[in-house]
Tab-separated table of C-alpha atoms and ligand atoms in Angstrom:
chain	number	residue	atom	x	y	z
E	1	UNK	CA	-10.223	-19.924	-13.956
E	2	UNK	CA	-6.845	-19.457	-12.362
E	3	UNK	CA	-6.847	-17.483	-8.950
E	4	UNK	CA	-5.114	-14.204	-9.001
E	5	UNK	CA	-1.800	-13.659	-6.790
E	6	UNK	CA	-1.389	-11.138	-4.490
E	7	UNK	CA	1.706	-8.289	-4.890
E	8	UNK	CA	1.662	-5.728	-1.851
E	9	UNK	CA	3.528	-2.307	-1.906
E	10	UNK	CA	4.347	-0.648	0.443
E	11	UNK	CA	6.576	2.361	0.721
E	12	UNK	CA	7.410	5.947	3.010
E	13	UNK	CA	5.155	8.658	1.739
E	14	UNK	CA	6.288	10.670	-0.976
E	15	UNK	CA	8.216	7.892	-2.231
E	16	UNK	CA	6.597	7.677	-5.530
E	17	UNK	CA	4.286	4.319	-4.732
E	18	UNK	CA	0.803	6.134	-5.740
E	19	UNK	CA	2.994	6.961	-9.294
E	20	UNK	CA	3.913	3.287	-9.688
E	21	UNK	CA	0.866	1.685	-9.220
E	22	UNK	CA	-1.153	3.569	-11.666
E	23	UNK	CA	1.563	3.223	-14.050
E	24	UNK	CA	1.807	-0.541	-13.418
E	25	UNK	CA	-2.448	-0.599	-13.601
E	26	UNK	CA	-1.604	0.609	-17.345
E	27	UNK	CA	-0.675	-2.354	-18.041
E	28	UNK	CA	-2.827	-5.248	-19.214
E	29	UNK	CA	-0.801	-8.113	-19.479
E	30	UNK	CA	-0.229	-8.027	-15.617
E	31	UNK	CA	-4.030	-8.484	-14.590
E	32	UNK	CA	-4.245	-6.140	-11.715
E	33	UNK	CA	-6.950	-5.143	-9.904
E	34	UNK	CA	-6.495	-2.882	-7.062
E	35	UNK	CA	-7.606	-3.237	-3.814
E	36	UNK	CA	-9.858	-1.061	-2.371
E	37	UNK	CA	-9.131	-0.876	1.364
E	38	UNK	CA	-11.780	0.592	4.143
E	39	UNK	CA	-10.542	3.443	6.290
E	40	UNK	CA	-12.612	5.115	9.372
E	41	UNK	CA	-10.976	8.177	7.836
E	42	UNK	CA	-13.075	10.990	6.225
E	43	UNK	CA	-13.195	11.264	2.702
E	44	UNK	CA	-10.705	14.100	1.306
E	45	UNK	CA	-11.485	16.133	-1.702
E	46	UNK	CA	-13.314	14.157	-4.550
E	47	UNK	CA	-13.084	10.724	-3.099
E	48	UNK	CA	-15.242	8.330	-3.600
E	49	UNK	CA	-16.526	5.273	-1.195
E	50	UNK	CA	-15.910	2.156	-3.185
E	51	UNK	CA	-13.215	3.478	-5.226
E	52	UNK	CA	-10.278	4.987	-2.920
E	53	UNK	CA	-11.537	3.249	-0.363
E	54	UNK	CA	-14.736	1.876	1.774
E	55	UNK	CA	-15.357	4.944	4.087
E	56	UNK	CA	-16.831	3.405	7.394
E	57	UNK	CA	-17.369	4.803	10.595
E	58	UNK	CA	-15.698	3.965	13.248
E	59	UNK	CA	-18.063	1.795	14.858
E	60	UNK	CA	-18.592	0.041	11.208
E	61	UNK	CA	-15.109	-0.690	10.832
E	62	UNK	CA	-14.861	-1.570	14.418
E	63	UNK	CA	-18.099	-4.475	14.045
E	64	UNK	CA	-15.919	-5.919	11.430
E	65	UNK	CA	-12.700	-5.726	13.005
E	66	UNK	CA	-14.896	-7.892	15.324
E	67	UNK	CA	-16.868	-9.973	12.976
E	68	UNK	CA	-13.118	-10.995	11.775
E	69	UNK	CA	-13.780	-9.728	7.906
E	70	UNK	CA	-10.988	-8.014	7.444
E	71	UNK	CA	-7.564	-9.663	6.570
E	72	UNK	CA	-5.604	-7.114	8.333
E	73	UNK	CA	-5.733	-4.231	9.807
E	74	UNK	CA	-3.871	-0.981	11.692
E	75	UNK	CA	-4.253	2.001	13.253
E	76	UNK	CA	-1.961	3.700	10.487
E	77	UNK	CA	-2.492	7.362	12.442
E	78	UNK	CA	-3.838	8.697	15.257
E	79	UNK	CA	-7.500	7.493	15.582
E	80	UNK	CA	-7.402	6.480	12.122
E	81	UNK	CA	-7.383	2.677	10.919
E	82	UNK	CA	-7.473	1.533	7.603
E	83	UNK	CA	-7.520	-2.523	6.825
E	84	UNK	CA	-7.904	-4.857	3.830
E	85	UNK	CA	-11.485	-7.020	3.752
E	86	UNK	CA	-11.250	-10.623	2.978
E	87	UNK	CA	-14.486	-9.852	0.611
E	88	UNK	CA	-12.076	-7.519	-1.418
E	89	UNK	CA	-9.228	-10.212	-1.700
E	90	UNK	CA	-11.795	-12.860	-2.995
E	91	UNK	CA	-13.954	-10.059	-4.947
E	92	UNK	CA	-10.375	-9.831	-6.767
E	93	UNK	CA	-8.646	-12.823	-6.445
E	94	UNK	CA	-11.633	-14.989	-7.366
E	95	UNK	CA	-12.004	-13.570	-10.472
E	96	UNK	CA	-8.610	-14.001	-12.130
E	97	UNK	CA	-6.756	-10.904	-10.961
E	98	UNK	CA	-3.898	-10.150	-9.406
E	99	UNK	CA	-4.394	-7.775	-6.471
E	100	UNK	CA	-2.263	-5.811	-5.387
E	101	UNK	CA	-2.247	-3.979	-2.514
E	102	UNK	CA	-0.874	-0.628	-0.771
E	103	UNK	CA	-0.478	-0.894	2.834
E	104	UNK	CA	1.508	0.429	5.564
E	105	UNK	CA	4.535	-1.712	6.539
E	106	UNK	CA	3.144	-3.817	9.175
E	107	UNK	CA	0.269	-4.724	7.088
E	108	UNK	CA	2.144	-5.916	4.336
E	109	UNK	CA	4.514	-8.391	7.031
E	110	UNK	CA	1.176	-9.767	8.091
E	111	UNK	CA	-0.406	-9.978	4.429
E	112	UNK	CA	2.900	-12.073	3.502
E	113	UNK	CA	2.296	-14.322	6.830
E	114	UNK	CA	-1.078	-15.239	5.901
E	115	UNK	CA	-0.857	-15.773	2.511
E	116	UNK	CA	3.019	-17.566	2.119
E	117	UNK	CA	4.063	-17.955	-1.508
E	118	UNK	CA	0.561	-16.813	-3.328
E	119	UNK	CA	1.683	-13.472	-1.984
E	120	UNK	CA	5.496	-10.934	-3.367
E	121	UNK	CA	5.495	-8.103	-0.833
E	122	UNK	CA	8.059	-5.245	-2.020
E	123	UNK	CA	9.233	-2.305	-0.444
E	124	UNK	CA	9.599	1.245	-2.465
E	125	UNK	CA	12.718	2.841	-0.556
E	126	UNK	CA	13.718	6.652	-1.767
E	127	UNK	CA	17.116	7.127	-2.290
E	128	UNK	CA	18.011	8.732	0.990
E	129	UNK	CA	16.323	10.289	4.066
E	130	UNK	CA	17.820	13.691	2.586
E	131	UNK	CA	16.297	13.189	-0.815
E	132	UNK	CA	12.905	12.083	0.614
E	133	UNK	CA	13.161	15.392	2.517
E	134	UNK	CA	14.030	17.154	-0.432
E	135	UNK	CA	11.068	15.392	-2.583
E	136	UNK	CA	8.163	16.429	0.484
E	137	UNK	CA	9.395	19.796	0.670
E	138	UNK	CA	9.480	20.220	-3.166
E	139	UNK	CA	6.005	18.577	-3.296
E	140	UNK	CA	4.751	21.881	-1.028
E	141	UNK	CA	1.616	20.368	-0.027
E	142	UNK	CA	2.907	19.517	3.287
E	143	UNK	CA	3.477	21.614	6.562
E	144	UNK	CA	6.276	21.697	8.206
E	145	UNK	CA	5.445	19.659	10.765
E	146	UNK	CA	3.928	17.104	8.856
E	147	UNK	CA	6.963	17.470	7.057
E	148	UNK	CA	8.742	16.378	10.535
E	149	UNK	CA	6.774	13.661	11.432
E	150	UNK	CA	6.700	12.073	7.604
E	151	UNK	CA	10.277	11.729	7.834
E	152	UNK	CA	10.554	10.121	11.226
E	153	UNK	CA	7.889	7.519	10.068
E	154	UNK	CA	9.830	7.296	7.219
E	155	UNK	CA	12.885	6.487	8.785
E	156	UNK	CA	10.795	3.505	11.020
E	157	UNK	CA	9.448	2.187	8.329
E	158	UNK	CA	12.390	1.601	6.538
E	159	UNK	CA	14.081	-0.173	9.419
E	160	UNK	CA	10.999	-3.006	8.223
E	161	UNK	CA	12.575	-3.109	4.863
E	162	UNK	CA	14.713	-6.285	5.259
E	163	UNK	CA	11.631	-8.439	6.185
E	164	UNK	CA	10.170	-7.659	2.627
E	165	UNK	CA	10.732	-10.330	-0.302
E	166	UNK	CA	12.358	-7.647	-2.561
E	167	UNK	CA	13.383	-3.893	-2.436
E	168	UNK	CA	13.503	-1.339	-4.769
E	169	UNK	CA	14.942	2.133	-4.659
E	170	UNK	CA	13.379	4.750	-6.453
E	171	UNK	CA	16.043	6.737	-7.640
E	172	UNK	CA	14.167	7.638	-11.379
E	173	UNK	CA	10.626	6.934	-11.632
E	174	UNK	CA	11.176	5.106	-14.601
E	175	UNK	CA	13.381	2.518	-13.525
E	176	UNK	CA	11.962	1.738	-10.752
E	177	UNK	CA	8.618	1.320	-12.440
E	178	UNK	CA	10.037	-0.947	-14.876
E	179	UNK	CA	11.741	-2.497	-11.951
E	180	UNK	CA	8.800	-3.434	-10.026
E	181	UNK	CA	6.884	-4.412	-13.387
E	182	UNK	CA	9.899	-7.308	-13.761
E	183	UNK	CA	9.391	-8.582	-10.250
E	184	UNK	CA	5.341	-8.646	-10.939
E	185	UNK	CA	6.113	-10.615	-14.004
E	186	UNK	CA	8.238	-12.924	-12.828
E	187	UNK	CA	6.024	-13.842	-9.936
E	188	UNK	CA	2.836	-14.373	-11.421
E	189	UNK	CA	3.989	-16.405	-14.397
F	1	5GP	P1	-4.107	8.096	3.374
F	1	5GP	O1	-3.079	9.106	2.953
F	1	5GP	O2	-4.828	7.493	2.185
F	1	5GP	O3	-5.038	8.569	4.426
F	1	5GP	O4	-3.306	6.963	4.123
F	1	5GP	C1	-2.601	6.055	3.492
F	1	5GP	C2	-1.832	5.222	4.479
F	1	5GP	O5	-2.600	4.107	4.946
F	1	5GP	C3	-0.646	4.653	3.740
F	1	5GP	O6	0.431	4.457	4.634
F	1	5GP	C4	-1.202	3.329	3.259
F	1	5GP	O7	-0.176	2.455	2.908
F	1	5GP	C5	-2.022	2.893	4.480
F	1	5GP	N1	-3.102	1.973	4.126
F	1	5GP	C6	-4.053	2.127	3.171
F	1	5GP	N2	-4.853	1.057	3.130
F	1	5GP	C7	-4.407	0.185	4.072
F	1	5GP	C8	-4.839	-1.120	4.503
F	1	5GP	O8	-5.786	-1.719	3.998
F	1	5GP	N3	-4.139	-1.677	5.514
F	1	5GP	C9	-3.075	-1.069	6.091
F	1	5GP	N4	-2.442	-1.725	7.054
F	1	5GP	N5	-2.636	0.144	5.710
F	1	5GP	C10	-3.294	0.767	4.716
């Protein structure tokens, strides 16, 4: 059986990624499987270890940050790390799908480093910093703070765009969907 490809995605929050994927996971002829990162993060609402992600400990996640099992890795906030196994990529990988992947910025350089041209990484921009503004505040799950400190992440992260293999902005949902669908196909055919 052929070995799956790897597509990473990565993207500011409230940028529409989360949307993209699933709608992209609709579709069959692309072969994805999703890959289930582990996080020394809590579980939030009605999450579920092995499906949003491994939950681990922090001592867990730390034994296999030093056991070298995970692919990559970063303290994304505060405390918190989230990282991509090498069991997950072969779990997927090995069995004909193509994984793809949502990880912060720096995760997805080093993804792309390790794995050359069996790996697309592609970067979700929003329109503008304004709109993005507009979209959190109009999403009203967010404080204002956190409103604050989304957008100046934002605004770093996006100064990593130009080291991604493509970019797309997300300026209607569905284009940019069928957008990224496009560059999937292309690459794993
Ligand atoms: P959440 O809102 O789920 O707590 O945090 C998601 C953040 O962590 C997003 O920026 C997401 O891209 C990043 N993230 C999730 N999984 C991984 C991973 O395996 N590796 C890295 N580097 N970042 C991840």
């Amino acid at each position: 059986m052929k070995k799956g490809k790897i597509i990473i995605l990565s993207a500011p929050s409230g940028t529409g990624k989360s949307t993209i994927i699933a709608r992209l996971m609709e579709k069959p002829d692309l072969k994805l499987g999703f890959s289930v990162s582990a996080t020394s993060r809590l579980p939030r609402g009605a999450e579920k270890h092995g499906c949003e992600y491994y939950f681990l400990t922090p001592e867990e996640f730390k034994l296999k940050v030093d056991n070298d099992e995970f692919v990559e890795w970063e303290e994304v906030y505060q405390g918190t790390c989230y990282g991509t196994l090498v069991s997950e990529v072969e779990r997927v990988t090995g069995a004909g799908y193509n994984l793809i992947m949502d990880i912060d910025v720096k995760g997805a350089l080093n993804v792309k480093k390790r794995y050359g041209a069996d790996a697309i990484s592609i970067f979700i921009l929003p329109p503008s910093l304004e709109e993005l503004e507009r979209r959190l505040r109009a999403r009203s799950t967010d404080s204002e703070e956190s409103i604050t400190k989304r957008l100046s992440k934002a605004e770093y992260e996006m100064s990593f765009s130009d080291g991604f293999d493509k970019r797309v902005v997300n300026d209607n949902l569905d284009t940019a969907s069928q957008e990224v669908e496009s560059l999937i196909k292309e690459f794993i055919d």
